[in-house]
Coordinates of C-alpha atoms in Angstrom, one line a residue:
M1 CA 99.5 -78.9 -125.1
T2 CA 96.9 -79.1 -122.4
A3 CA 94.1 -76.5 -122.2
T4 CA 94.2 -74.4 -119.0
T5 CA 91.1 -73.0 -117.5
P6 CA 91.3 -69.5 -115.9
R7 CA 91.4 -69.6 -112.2
R8 CA 88.6 -67.9 -110.3
A9 CA 89.5 -65.6 -107.5
P10 CA 88.5 -66.8 -104.1
V11 CA 85.3 -65.6 -102.8
G12 CA 87.0 -63.6 -100.1
D13 CA 89.1 -61.7 -102.8
E14 CA 86.1 -60.4 -104.7
P15 CA 85.8 -56.6 -104.5
R16 CA 83.2 -55.4 -102.1
R17 CA 80.5 -53.0 -103.2
P18 CA 80.2 -49.9 -101.1
A19 CA 77.3 -50.1 -98.7
E20 CA 74.3 -48.2 -99.8
P21 CA 73.1 -45.5 -97.4
Q22 CA 70.0 -46.5 -95.5
R23 CA 66.9 -44.8 -96.8
T24 CA 64.7 -43.4 -94.1
G25 CA 61.6 -41.3 -94.3
G26 CA 63.2 -38.4 -92.2
L27 CA 65.8 -35.8 -92.9
N28 CA 69.5 -36.5 -93.0
R29 CA 70.3 -34.8 -89.8
S30 CA 74.0 -34.8 -89.4
P31 CA 75.1 -33.3 -86.2
A32 CA 76.6 -29.8 -86.5
T33 CA 80.3 -29.5 -85.9
P34 CA 81.5 -27.2 -83.1
S35 CA 83.1 -24.9 -85.7
A36 CA 79.9 -24.6 -87.7
T37 CA 78.0 -23.8 -84.5
A38 CA 80.6 -21.2 -83.6
R39 CA 80.4 -19.6 -87.0
G40 CA 76.7 -19.5 -86.8
I41 CA 76.9 -17.4 -83.6
V42 CA 80.1 -15.6 -83.7
L43 CA 80.0 -14.1 -87.2
P44 CA 76.4 -12.6 -86.9
L45 CA 77.4 -11.3 -83.5
I46 CA 80.4 -9.5 -85.0
V47 CA 78.1 -7.9 -87.6
V48 CA 75.8 -6.7 -84.9
L49 CA 78.7 -5.2 -83.0
L50 CA 80.0 -3.5 -86.2
V51 CA 76.5 -2.0 -86.8
V52 CA 76.7 -0.5 -83.2
L53 CA 80.1 0.9 -83.9
A54 CA 78.9 2.3 -87.2
G55 CA 76.0 4.0 -85.4
L56 CA 78.4 5.6 -82.9
A57 CA 80.5 6.9 -85.8
I58 CA 77.4 8.3 -87.6
V59 CA 76.3 10.2 -84.6
A60 CA 79.7 11.9 -84.5
S61 CA 79.6 12.7 -88.2
P62 CA 77.9 16.0 -89.2
A63 CA 78.5 15.2 -92.8
I64 CA 76.4 12.0 -92.7
T65 CA 73.6 13.8 -90.8
A66 CA 73.5 16.5 -93.4
W67 CA 73.4 13.9 -96.2
D68 CA 70.5 12.1 -94.4
L69 CA 68.5 15.3 -94.1
G70 CA 69.0 16.1 -97.8
V71 CA 67.7 12.6 -98.8
I72 CA 64.7 13.0 -96.5
Q73 CA 63.9 16.4 -98.0
A74 CA 64.2 15.0 -101.6
V75 CA 61.8 12.1 -100.6
E76 CA 59.3 14.7 -99.2
G77 CA 59.1 16.3 -102.6
A78 CA 57.6 13.1 -104.0
R79 CA 54.7 13.0 -101.5
T80 CA 51.3 11.9 -102.7
P81 CA 48.0 11.0 -100.9
F82 CA 48.5 7.4 -102.0
L83 CA 52.1 7.2 -100.7
D84 CA 50.9 8.8 -97.5
A85 CA 48.3 6.1 -97.0
V86 CA 50.7 3.3 -97.8
A87 CA 53.4 4.6 -95.4
L88 CA 50.9 5.2 -92.6
A89 CA 49.5 1.7 -93.1
D90 CA 53.0 0.2 -92.9
D91 CA 53.7 2.3 -89.8
L92 CA 50.7 0.7 -88.1
L93 CA 51.4 -2.9 -89.3
F94 CA 55.0 -3.0 -88.2
S95 CA 54.6 -0.9 -85.0
P96 CA 55.4 -2.2 -81.5
T97 CA 51.6 -2.2 -80.8
A98 CA 51.0 -4.7 -83.6
A99 CA 54.3 -6.7 -83.4
V100 CA 53.4 -8.9 -80.4
P101 CA 49.8 -9.7 -81.5
I102 CA 50.9 -10.5 -85.0
V103 CA 53.7 -12.9 -83.9
G104 CA 51.4 -14.3 -81.2
L105 CA 48.7 -15.2 -83.7
I106 CA 51.1 -16.7 -86.2
S107 CA 52.9 -18.7 -83.5
A108 CA 49.6 -20.0 -82.1
A109 CA 48.5 -21.1 -85.6
T110 CA 51.9 -22.8 -86.1
W111 CA 51.5 -24.7 -82.9
I112 CA 48.1 -25.9 -83.9
A113 CA 49.1 -26.8 -87.4
R114 CA 52.4 -28.6 -86.5
R115 CA 51.0 -30.0 -83.2
R116 CA 54.4 -29.2 -81.7
L117 CA 55.5 -26.2 -79.7
G118 CA 59.0 -26.2 -81.1
P119 CA 58.3 -24.5 -84.5
A120 CA 56.0 -21.9 -82.8
L121 CA 58.8 -21.0 -80.3
A122 CA 61.4 -20.8 -83.1
L123 CA 59.2 -18.5 -85.1
A124 CA 58.5 -16.2 -82.1
A125 CA 62.2 -16.1 -81.1
L126 CA 63.3 -15.3 -84.7
A127 CA 60.7 -12.6 -85.1
L128 CA 60.8 -10.9 -81.7
L129 CA 64.3 -11.1 -80.3
P130 CA 66.0 -9.2 -83.1
W131 CA 63.3 -6.5 -82.9
L132 CA 63.7 -6.2 -79.1
G133 CA 67.5 -6.1 -79.6
S134 CA 67.1 -3.1 -81.8
S135 CA 65.9 -1.2 -78.7
L136 CA 69.1 -2.1 -76.9
V137 CA 71.1 -0.8 -79.8
K138 CA 69.1 2.4 -79.8
G139 CA 70.0 2.9 -76.1
V140 CA 73.7 2.4 -76.8
V141 CA 73.9 4.7 -79.9
Q142 CA 71.4 7.3 -78.8
R143 CA 71.0 9.0 -82.1
P144 CA 68.3 11.8 -82.2
R145 CA 65.4 11.7 -84.6
P146 CA 65.6 13.8 -87.7
L147 CA 65.0 17.5 -86.8
S148 CA 61.4 18.4 -87.7
A149 CA 62.5 22.0 -88.2
G150 CA 64.3 21.0 -91.3
L151 CA 61.4 18.9 -92.5
P152 CA 58.4 21.2 -92.8
H153 CA 56.3 18.6 -94.6
H154 CA 57.0 15.5 -92.5
V155 CA 54.0 13.3 -92.0
L156 CA 54.7 12.0 -88.5
T157 CA 56.5 13.1 -85.3
D158 CA 58.0 10.2 -83.3
T159 CA 59.8 10.1 -80.1
G160 CA 62.8 8.1 -78.8
F161 CA 66.1 7.4 -80.5
S162 CA 66.5 6.9 -84.2
F163 CA 69.3 4.3 -84.8
P164 CA 68.3 1.6 -85.9
S165 CA 64.7 1.6 -87.1
G166 CA 62.6 -0.7 -84.9
H167 CA 59.9 -0.9 -87.6
T168 CA 62.4 -1.9 -90.3
S169 CA 64.1 -4.4 -87.9
F170 CA 60.7 -6.0 -87.1
A171 CA 59.8 -6.2 -90.8
V172 CA 63.1 -8.0 -91.6
A173 CA 62.9 -10.3 -88.6
L174 CA 59.2 -11.3 -89.3
A175 CA 59.8 -11.9 -93.0
L176 CA 63.0 -14.0 -92.4
A177 CA 61.3 -15.9 -89.6
L178 CA 58.4 -16.9 -91.9
L179 CA 60.8 -17.9 -94.6
I180 CA 63.0 -20.0 -92.3
V181 CA 60.1 -21.8 -90.7
F182 CA 57.7 -22.1 -93.6
G183 CA 59.9 -21.6 -96.7
Q184 CA 59.4 -25.0 -98.3
G185 CA 57.3 -26.1 -101.2
R186 CA 54.7 -23.8 -102.6
L187 CA 55.2 -21.2 -99.9
R188 CA 58.8 -20.6 -100.7
S189 CA 58.4 -18.2 -103.6
P190 CA 55.8 -15.9 -102.0
L191 CA 57.7 -15.8 -98.8
I192 CA 60.9 -14.9 -100.6
A193 CA 59.0 -12.1 -102.3
F194 CA 57.6 -10.9 -98.9
A195 CA 61.1 -11.1 -97.4
V196 CA 62.3 -8.6 -100.1
V197 CA 59.3 -6.3 -100.4
A198 CA 58.2 -5.9 -96.8
P199 CA 61.6 -4.7 -95.4
L200 CA 62.3 -2.4 -98.3
L201 CA 58.8 -0.9 -98.2
T202 CA 59.1 -0.3 -94.5
A203 CA 62.6 1.2 -94.8
F204 CA 61.3 3.6 -97.5
S205 CA 58.2 4.5 -95.4
R206 CA 60.2 5.4 -92.3
V207 CA 62.2 7.9 -94.4
Y208 CA 59.1 9.1 -96.2
L209 CA 57.3 9.8 -93.0
G210 CA 60.3 11.8 -91.7
V211 CA 60.9 9.7 -88.5
H212 CA 64.1 8.0 -89.6
N213 CA 67.3 8.9 -91.4
P214 CA 68.3 6.8 -94.5
S215 CA 71.4 5.6 -92.7
D216 CA 69.1 4.4 -89.8
V217 CA 67.0 2.1 -92.1
L218 CA 70.0 0.9 -94.1
A219 CA 71.7 -0.1 -90.8
S220 CA 68.5 -1.8 -89.7
L221 CA 68.5 -4.1 -92.8
V222 CA 72.0 -5.3 -92.0
Y223 CA 71.5 -5.4 -88.2
A224 CA 68.2 -7.4 -88.3
T225 CA 69.5 -9.9 -90.9
A226 CA 72.5 -10.6 -88.7
A227 CA 70.4 -10.7 -85.5
V228 CA 68.0 -13.3 -87.1
L229 CA 71.0 -15.4 -88.0
L230 CA 72.4 -15.0 -84.5
V231 CA 69.1 -16.2 -83.0
L232 CA 69.0 -19.1 -85.4
G233 CA 72.5 -20.2 -84.4
V234 CA 71.6 -20.1 -80.7
L235 CA 68.4 -22.1 -81.5
R236 CA 70.5 -24.8 -83.2
L237 CA 72.8 -24.9 -80.3
I238 CA 70.1 -25.4 -77.6
A239 CA 67.7 -27.4 -79.7
P240 CA 69.0 -31.0 -79.1
P241 CA 68.3 -31.2 -75.3
L242 CA 65.1 -29.1 -75.5
E243 CA 63.6 -31.0 -78.4
R244 CA 63.5 -34.1 -76.2
I245 CA 60.8 -32.5 -74.0
P246 CA 57.5 -34.0 -75.3
L247 CA 55.7 -30.6 -75.2
I248 CA 58.3 -28.9 -77.4
G249 CA 59.1 -31.7 -79.8
Q250 CA 61.2 -31.3 -83.0
G251 CA 61.2 -27.9 -84.7
L252 CA 63.0 -25.6 -82.2
D253 CA 65.8 -26.0 -84.7
P254 CA 63.7 -25.1 -87.8
A255 CA 65.7 -27.6 -89.9
H256 CA 64.3 -30.4 -87.7
G257 CA 60.7 -29.3 -88.3
R258 CA 60.7 -29.5 -92.1
E259 CA 59.0 -32.3 -93.8
P260 CA 61.2 -34.5 -96.1
R261 CA 60.7 -33.8 -99.8
R262 CA 58.8 -36.5 -101.6
P263 CA 60.2 -37.9 -104.8
R264 CA 58.4 -36.7 -107.9

């Protein structure tokens, strides 16, 4: 018997190892599919339209109006000087008079810190456009403010329409804009807390002051969240060509302005 040696497979028959992905210092920016872009715009838009329809239905419902008034009267029974001060301070902080300067200062600081106009524009759009849109919804729904005759202890008397709450919409939009643009690293936890506390406190204060119905502020929480997502979807759609402009740079799509995570 003669010993046989095992035959080696030809070099070309050896199994090939899968190619390792190239490691780069930037983010993995896979282009968004058309369906994902459509969902990011169409679904929030549908929610906004549903809020408008809900507002029209609420205006035509005496039962909901009566429930709203009962809740406001119950909240009035818990009035204290401390809560008065907190609600009035919130009223000033998230008022139309303060909204533009606050967003302007934060956007300017973002431009200086990031050295790109894109992130500053994204923050301003995410914070201001949903708030401005709430005025358009008010003009469509045209719900009157709570009747002061039924609220003898109301703190403020406001004018204009009631649905949705502009203060609450701005609080939601500003908090989510900050979270979307700056919500990485150590800032993430405090910004998440702010995104929860600020809108809820503002919603409560509007009812506490007697200038909005509970259904107004609840609708504002839903509307403003959907409106921010709608603006974010539009930004992601228009960002690729605009980010090529040197003055704007990356960051108009907030995902492009984030720094890559460093390995621990």
